Structures are given as C-alpha cells and as structure tokens.
Amino acid sequence: AQKVTQAQTEISVVEKEDVTLDCVYETRDTTYYLFWYKQPPSGELVFLIRRNSFDEQNEISGRYSWNFQKSTSSFNFTITASQVVDSAVYFCALSEARRYGNKLVFGAGTILRVKS
Amino acid sequence: GAVVSQHPSWVICKSGTSVKIECRSLDFQATTMFWYRQFPKQSLMLMATSNEGSKATYEQGVEKDKFLINHASLTLSTLTVTSAHPEDSSFYICSAKLAGVIHEQYFGPGTRLTVT
C-alpha cells in the first residue's frame, strides 16, 4: 500500500535559519511520483515540486531544495534562510499510476513556524 | 493557466439540510476530478474520484449516498453533502487532472463547510 510519513509534526525556527522537512514513503511500485505542497493559513494548496521515481537528481529552486534518495525512500525538503512567509503546513505526497489511478496520498503534514 | 475554482469559498448550513459545492476547471478540460476532505489540523483525505460522464469512485468509508458527486462536463464537478450534520463540518478541496497528463493535479482553493 502507499504510505507517506512525515514524522515532524511541528518545527519552529528563527528567521534566517535553515530547516529540513523530512518525508519517508512506502510503495511497491517502481514508477511513482513524489510531491511537496505548501498550505498557508488561507488553506489553498500551493504546488512546490513533483519528482518521478527515475529522477534522483536533487533540485534547487531559490531558497528551496529537495533531496530524493530511493535507497532510503526519502524525499526531504530544505528551506535555506527561512523567512516568516514560509510559515505554513507542508505536505509530502505520493502518487502511483498503475495501482491507484493517479491518486495522491498525503503525509500528515509538518507545521513550520518561522519567528522573526 | 490550469486554474481551478471552487464555489462557495465558505458556507454555513443548518443540520439536516443539503449543500452543493462546485469545482470548475477554468482554462482546461478535466476528465478526472478528485474531492478531498481536510479536518482541522489534519491531512487531506481523498473522498472520491470523479470521471466525466461516469459514476464517481468512492474511497473506503465514504458514504456515497451522503456525498453525491456529479461530473457532468469536462469543466465542472459538484459535491453535494446531503442531510449535513455537524461532523460533516470540514474543509473540502477539489483537484482537477488535465486530460492526457498523468500525475498532474491542480487544486482548488477549498470550501469551508460549517454545519450548525
């Protein structure tokens, strides 16, 4: 079965600190996609990244970076020099096409609080 | 591009009444739409998958007679909560999948339902 674990329920940092949000997934499929979404207090989900199972290259986008390691089934997300506007709930999600028709399974989410 | 709207953004209804939530893909055709429910401080849980012109597929534990889903066109899906009760109060989010594009879902802004 698909499963996504975000063990960190809540993280608090001070502005300008770096912070890493952990995501561990379980799947029996060889073809799958991993996602990160941000949910600010307004509630609307903001798409951050999609990564397919065949692309293990790390990605950097501005202050955001992602580390995908199939060997440990992890897809961790790092925010460098955090800002107050980064405060939100962050969800990691997994999608398997063949078994589950593109359904997204979300982790429990990590609340990130960035204090000024 | 790829904008999904939901209407209403929030609604308050009395226990026992029904409420309809609309999900529209504004600038693309969506053969598949998904409905999620998010209780406070919890993750998104998939309720059902809606395919244009056919019956929705409900996840285990979701009452299909209570949560009526209609996907009558390639740009509109509706979720009707029938005989609503206070425990149905939640944040309902829809997403739409571009026709022919796998693993790409665009999320609506969500509808906050409060049943009094």
mmCIF file of C-alpha atoms in Angstrom:
data_model
loop_
_atom_site.group_PDB
_atom_site.id
_atom_site.type_symbol
_atom_site.label_atom_id
_atom_site.label_comp_id
_atom_site.label_asym_id
_atom_site.label_seq_id
_atom_site.Cartn_x
_atom_site.Cartn_y
_atom_site.Cartn_z
ATOM 1 C CA ALA A 1 0.000 0.000 0.000
ATOM 2 C CA GLN A 2 1.005 3.573 -0.450
ATOM 3 C CA LYS A 3 2.137 5.395 2.630
ATOM 4 C CA VAL A 4 3.784 8.705 3.351
ATOM 5 C CA THR A 5 5.277 9.535 6.728
ATOM 6 C CA GLN A 6 6.141 12.999 7.906
ATOM 7 C CA ALA A 7 7.434 12.358 11.375
ATOM 8 C CA GLN A 8 7.881 16.016 12.299
ATOM 9 C CA THR A 9 4.550 17.345 13.472
ATOM 10 C CA GLU A 10 5.741 20.872 14.092
ATOM 11 C CA ILE A 11 9.004 22.748 13.673
ATOM 12 C CA SER A 12 9.812 26.214 14.968
ATOM 13 C CA VAL A 13 12.798 28.165 13.739
ATOM 14 C CA VAL A 14 14.029 31.700 13.881
ATOM 15 C CA GLU A 15 14.176 33.684 10.688
ATOM 16 C CA LYS A 16 17.269 33.047 8.555
ATOM 17 C CA GLU A 17 17.774 29.589 9.949
ATOM 18 C CA ASP A 18 17.844 26.644 7.569
ATOM 19 C CA VAL A 19 15.209 23.978 8.104
ATOM 20 C CA THR A 20 14.707 20.489 6.677
ATOM 21 C CA LEU A 21 11.348 18.781 6.491
ATOM 22 C CA ASP A 22 11.510 15.011 6.331
ATOM 23 C CA CYS A 23 9.392 12.719 4.181
ATOM 24 C CA VAL A 24 9.602 8.933 4.027
ATOM 25 C CA TYR A 25 7.408 6.942 1.683
ATOM 26 C CA GLU A 26 6.429 3.343 1.065
ATOM 27 C CA THR A 27 5.487 1.878 -2.263
ATOM 28 C CA ARG A 28 5.668 -1.442 -4.070
ATOM 29 C CA ASP A 29 5.677 0.188 -7.458
ATOM 30 C CA THR A 30 8.770 1.077 -9.446
ATOM 31 C CA THR A 31 7.071 4.011 -11.139
ATOM 32 C CA TYR A 32 5.744 6.691 -8.852
ATOM 33 C CA TYR A 33 5.753 10.422 -8.279
ATOM 34 C CA LEU A 34 6.514 12.424 -5.188
ATOM 35 C CA PHE A 35 5.236 15.886 -4.435
ATOM 36 C CA TRP A 36 5.586 18.683 -1.934
ATOM 37 C CA TYR A 37 2.803 21.156 -1.291
ATOM 38 C CA LYS A 38 2.600 24.223 0.913
ATOM 39 C CA GLN A 39 -0.643 25.127 2.659
ATOM 40 C CA PRO A 40 -0.602 28.654 4.097
ATOM 41 C CA PRO A 41 -3.252 29.786 6.598
ATOM 42 C CA SER A 42 -5.589 30.673 3.725
ATOM 43 C CA GLY A 43 -5.924 26.943 3.070
ATOM 44 C CA GLU A 44 -5.133 26.895 -0.621
ATOM 45 C CA LEU A 45 -2.570 24.273 -1.568
ATOM 46 C CA VAL A 46 0.485 25.578 -3.352
ATOM 47 C CA PHE A 47 2.367 23.117 -5.538
ATOM 48 C CA LEU A 48 6.117 23.177 -4.917
ATOM 49 C CA ILE A 49 7.654 20.236 -6.761
ATOM 50 C CA ARG A 50 6.994 16.935 -8.496
ATOM 51 C CA ARG A 51 9.671 14.293 -8.853
ATOM 52 C CA ASN A 52 9.374 10.957 -10.656
ATOM 53 C CA SER A 53 10.958 7.787 -9.368
ATOM 54 C CA PHE A 54 13.509 7.635 -12.151
ATOM 55 C CA ASP A 55 14.981 11.027 -11.484
ATOM 56 C CA GLU A 56 17.099 11.076 -8.360
ATOM 57 C CA GLN A 57 18.781 14.350 -9.094
ATOM 58 C CA ASN A 58 18.477 16.838 -6.311
ATOM 59 C CA GLU A 59 16.716 20.036 -7.192
ATOM 60 C CA ILE A 60 17.202 23.598 -6.111
ATOM 61 C CA SER A 61 14.773 26.422 -6.656
ATOM 62 C CA GLY A 62 15.800 29.630 -4.993
ATOM 63 C CA ARG A 63 15.825 29.023 -1.251
ATOM 64 C CA TYR A 64 14.164 25.640 -1.668
ATOM 65 C CA SER A 65 15.966 22.384 -2.300
ATOM 66 C CA TRP A 66 14.922 18.770 -2.367
ATOM 67 C CA ASN A 67 16.911 15.618 -1.680
ATOM 68 C CA PHE A 68 15.463 12.440 -3.184
ATOM 69 C CA GLN A 69 17.079 9.189 -2.079
ATOM 70 C CA LYS A 70 15.491 5.962 -3.279
ATOM 71 C CA SER A 71 17.846 3.897 -1.134
ATOM 72 C CA THR A 72 16.200 5.281 1.987
ATOM 73 C CA SER A 73 12.793 6.028 0.417
ATOM 74 C CA SER A 74 13.093 9.627 1.431
ATOM 75 C CA PHE A 75 12.270 12.917 -0.239
ATOM 76 C CA ASN A 76 13.360 15.672 2.107
ATOM 77 C CA PHE A 77 12.769 19.370 1.658
ATOM 78 C CA THR A 78 15.131 22.083 2.858
ATOM 79 C CA ILE A 79 14.401 25.774 3.147
ATOM 80 C CA THR A 80 17.522 27.888 3.333
ATOM 81 C CA ALA A 81 17.481 31.194 5.193
ATOM 82 C CA SER A 82 13.873 30.776 6.259
ATOM 83 C CA GLN A 83 11.502 33.726 6.263
ATOM 84 C CA VAL A 84 8.319 34.450 8.180
ATOM 85 C CA VAL A 85 6.353 33.993 4.951
ATOM 86 C CA ASP A 86 7.492 30.377 4.890
ATOM 87 C CA SER A 87 5.255 29.679 7.893
ATOM 88 C CA ALA A 88 2.705 27.145 6.698
ATOM 89 C CA VAL A 89 1.842 23.473 6.733
ATOM 90 C CA TYR A 90 3.907 21.448 4.302
ATOM 91 C CA PHE A 91 2.658 18.194 2.857
ATOM 92 C CA CYS A 92 4.583 15.463 1.115
ATOM 93 C CA ALA A 93 2.515 13.263 -1.209
ATOM 94 C CA LEU A 94 2.907 10.120 -3.303
ATOM 95 C CA SER A 95 1.174 9.020 -6.497
ATOM 96 C CA GLU A 96 1.303 5.609 -8.162
ATOM 97 C CA ALA A 97 -0.327 5.451 -11.567
ATOM 98 C CA ARG A 98 -0.705 1.795 -12.205
ATOM 99 C CA ARG A 99 -2.050 0.641 -8.918
ATOM 100 C CA TYR A 100 -4.051 3.606 -7.767
ATOM 101 C CA GLY A 101 -5.070 5.662 -10.801
ATOM 102 C CA ASN A 102 -3.025 8.758 -10.038
ATOM 103 C CA LYS A 103 -4.472 9.117 -6.579
ATOM 104 C CA LEU A 104 -2.454 11.270 -4.261
ATOM 105 C CA VAL A 105 -1.719 10.021 -0.788
ATOM 106 C CA PHE A 106 -0.671 12.774 1.567
ATOM 107 C CA GLY A 107 1.506 12.645 4.612
ATOM 108 C CA ALA A 108 0.220 14.065 7.877
ATOM 109 C CA GLY A 109 1.935 17.359 7.225
ATOM 110 C CA THR A 110 4.542 19.383 9.086
ATOM 111 C CA ILE A 111 3.665 22.742 10.594
ATOM 112 C CA LEU A 112 6.524 25.154 10.102
ATOM 113 C CA ARG A 113 6.612 28.272 12.251
ATOM 114 C CA VAL A 114 9.234 30.852 11.391
ATOM 115 C CA LYS A 115 9.650 33.534 14.025
ATOM 116 C CA SER A 116 11.128 36.932 13.386
ATOM 117 C CA GLY B 1 -3.021 28.562 -16.791
ATOM 118 C CA ALA B 2 -4.524 25.474 -15.092
ATOM 119 C CA VAL B 3 -6.764 27.317 -12.681
ATOM 120 C CA VAL B 4 -9.373 25.546 -10.596
ATOM 121 C CA SER B 5 -12.108 27.420 -8.791
ATOM 122 C CA GLN B 6 -14.496 26.358 -6.073
ATOM 123 C CA HIS B 7 -17.779 27.880 -5.083
ATOM 124 C CA PRO B 8 -18.675 28.814 -2.484
ATOM 125 C CA SER B 9 -15.457 29.507 -0.593
ATOM 126 C CA TRP B 10 -17.315 29.080 2.655
ATOM 127 C CA VAL B 11 -20.805 28.072 3.652
ATOM 128 C CA ILE B 12 -22.778 27.708 6.842
ATOM 129 C CA CYS B 13 -25.808 25.474 6.826
ATOM 130 C CA LYS B 14 -28.196 24.026 9.340
ATOM 131 C CA SER B 15 -28.142 20.415 10.361
ATOM 132 C CA GLY B 16 -30.309 18.292 8.112
ATOM 133 C CA THR B 17 -30.037 20.483 5.040
ATOM 134 C CA SER B 18 -28.039 19.799 1.890
ATOM 135 C CA VAL B 19 -25.280 21.906 0.431
ATOM 136 C CA LYS B 20 -23.700 21.818 -3.010
ATOM 137 C CA ILE B 21 -20.074 22.694 -3.717
ATOM 138 C CA GLU B 22 -18.900 23.371 -7.258
ATOM 139 C CA CYS B 23 -15.471 22.713 -8.673
ATOM 140 C CA ARG B 24 -14.573 24.212 -12.037
ATOM 141 C CA SER B 25 -11.519 23.991 -14.228
ATOM 142 C CA LEU B 26 -11.397 27.459 -15.738
ATOM 143 C CA ASP B 27 -8.932 27.147 -18.579
ATOM 144 C CA PHE B 28 -8.573 23.456 -19.286
ATOM 145 C CA GLN B 29 -10.593 20.296 -19.678
ATOM 146 C CA ALA B 30 -10.511 17.895 -16.779
ATOM 147 C CA THR B 31 -11.548 14.336 -17.438
ATOM 148 C CA THR B 32 -10.885 13.500 -13.818
ATOM 149 C CA MET B 33 -11.531 15.484 -10.681
ATOM 150 C CA PHE B 34 -10.802 14.489 -7.109
ATOM 151 C CA TRP B 35 -12.557 15.501 -3.914
ATOM 152 C CA TYR B 36 -10.664 15.699 -0.625
ATOM 153 C CA ARG B 37 -11.736 16.440 2.898
ATOM 154 C CA GLN B 38 -9.498 18.040 5.479
ATOM 155 C CA PHE B 39 -10.461 18.225 9.141
ATOM 156 C CA PRO B 40 -8.759 20.868 11.316
ATOM 157 C CA LYS B 41 -5.082 20.194 11.887
ATOM 158 C CA GLN B 42 -5.239 17.041 9.794
ATOM 159 C CA SER B 43 -4.104 15.983 6.375
ATOM 160 C CA LEU B 44 -6.098 15.782 3.170
ATOM 161 C CA MET B 45 -8.027 12.574 2.729
ATOM 162 C CA LEU B 46 -9.299 11.555 -0.677
ATOM 163 C CA MET B 47 -13.059 11.072 -0.669
ATOM 164 C CA ALA B 48 -13.759 10.180 -4.272
ATOM 165 C CA THR B 49 -12.550 10.242 -7.839
ATOM 166 C CA SER B 50 -14.913 11.766 -10.353
ATOM 167 C CA ASN B 51 -14.685 10.959 -14.049
ATOM 168 C CA GLU B 52 -16.645 12.958 -16.599
ATOM 169 C CA GLY B 53 -19.770 11.167 -17.718
ATOM 170 C CA SER B 54 -19.490 8.247 -15.328
ATOM 171 C CA LYS B 55 -20.172 7.422 -11.707
ATOM 172 C CA ALA B 56 -17.722 8.542 -9.111
ATOM 173 C CA THR B 57 -15.470 6.076 -7.337
ATOM 174 C CA TYR B 58 -15.594 6.475 -3.586
ATOM 175 C CA GLU B 59 -12.856 5.651 -1.128
ATOM 176 C CA GLN B 60 -13.483 3.124 1.554
ATOM 177 C CA GLY B 61 -15.543 4.518 4.396
ATOM 178 C CA VAL B 62 -17.055 7.396 2.410
ATOM 179 C CA GLU B 63 -20.839 7.209 2.149
ATOM 180 C CA LYS B 64 -21.756 7.650 -1.488
ATOM 181 C CA ASP B 65 -25.400 8.360 -0.667
ATOM 182 C CA LYS B 66 -24.376 11.162 1.624
ATOM 183 C CA PHE B 67 -21.723 12.735 -0.583
ATOM 184 C CA LEU B 68 -23.227 12.920 -4.052
ATOM 185 C CA ILE B 69 -20.765 13.679 -6.814
ATOM 186 C CA ASN B 70 -21.704 14.695 -10.319
ATOM 187 C CA HIS B 71 -19.200 15.328 -13.096
ATOM 188 C CA ALA B 72 -21.496 16.377 -15.917
ATOM 189 C CA SER B 73 -18.991 18.225 -18.064
ATOM 190 C CA LEU B 74 -15.262 18.420 -18.665
ATOM 191 C CA THR B 75 -15.044 21.582 -16.589
ATOM 192 C CA LEU B 76 -17.462 21.050 -13.737
ATOM 193 C CA SER B 77 -17.835 18.619 -10.874
ATOM 194 C CA THR B 78 -20.178 19.091 -7.938
ATOM 195 C CA LEU B 79 -20.194 17.629 -4.462
ATOM 196 C CA THR B 80 -23.486 17.657 -2.604
ATOM 197 C CA VAL B 81 -23.439 16.958 1.106
ATOM 198 C CA THR B 82 -26.899 15.635 1.866
ATOM 199 C CA SER B 83 -28.556 15.847 5.262
ATOM 200 C CA ALA B 84 -25.498 17.539 6.674
ATOM 201 C CA HIS B 85 -24.535 17.080 10.304
ATOM 202 C CA PRO B 86 -22.047 18.977 12.464
ATOM 203 C CA GLU B 87 -19.494 16.196 11.999
ATOM 204 C CA ASP B 88 -19.506 16.976 8.255
ATOM 205 C CA SER B 89 -18.022 20.375 9.024
ATOM 206 C CA SER B 90 -14.703 20.384 7.256
ATOM 207 C CA PHE B 91 -12.584 21.934 4.532
ATOM 208 C CA TYR B 92 -13.436 20.386 1.173
ATOM 209 C CA ILE B 93 -10.870 20.656 -1.593
ATOM 210 C CA CYS B 94 -11.182 19.567 -5.179
ATOM 211 C CA SER B 95 -8.486 18.986 -7.735
ATOM 212 C CA ALA B 96 -8.616 18.516 -11.470
ATOM 213 C CA LYS B 97 -6.402 16.490 -13.721
ATOM 214 C CA LEU B 98 -5.507 17.660 -17.204
ATOM 215 C CA ALA B 99 -6.794 15.295 -19.838
ATOM 216 C CA GLY B 100 -3.963 13.110 -21.089
ATOM 217 C CA VAL B 101 -1.467 14.319 -18.489
ATOM 218 C CA ILE B 102 -0.741 11.923 -15.701
ATOM 219 C CA HIS B 103 0.404 12.850 -12.235
ATOM 220 C CA GLU B 104 -0.579 16.469 -12.574
ATOM 221 C CA GLN B 105 -3.410 17.712 -10.384
ATOM 222 C CA TYR B 106 -4.436 21.303 -9.933
ATOM 223 C CA PHE B 107 -6.098 22.166 -6.665
ATOM 224 C CA GLY B 108 -8.985 24.486 -5.995
ATOM 225 C CA PRO B 109 -8.872 26.978 -3.136
ATOM 226 C CA GLY B 110 -11.166 24.880 -0.960
ATOM 227 C CA THR B 111 -14.603 25.312 0.582
ATOM 228 C CA ARG B 112 -15.058 25.599 4.309
ATOM 229 C CA LEU B 113 -18.319 23.998 5.403
ATOM 230 C CA THR B 114 -19.759 24.637 8.827
ATOM 231 C CA VAL B 115 -22.874 22.771 9.870
ATOM 232 C CA THR B 116 -24.705 24.220 12.846
#
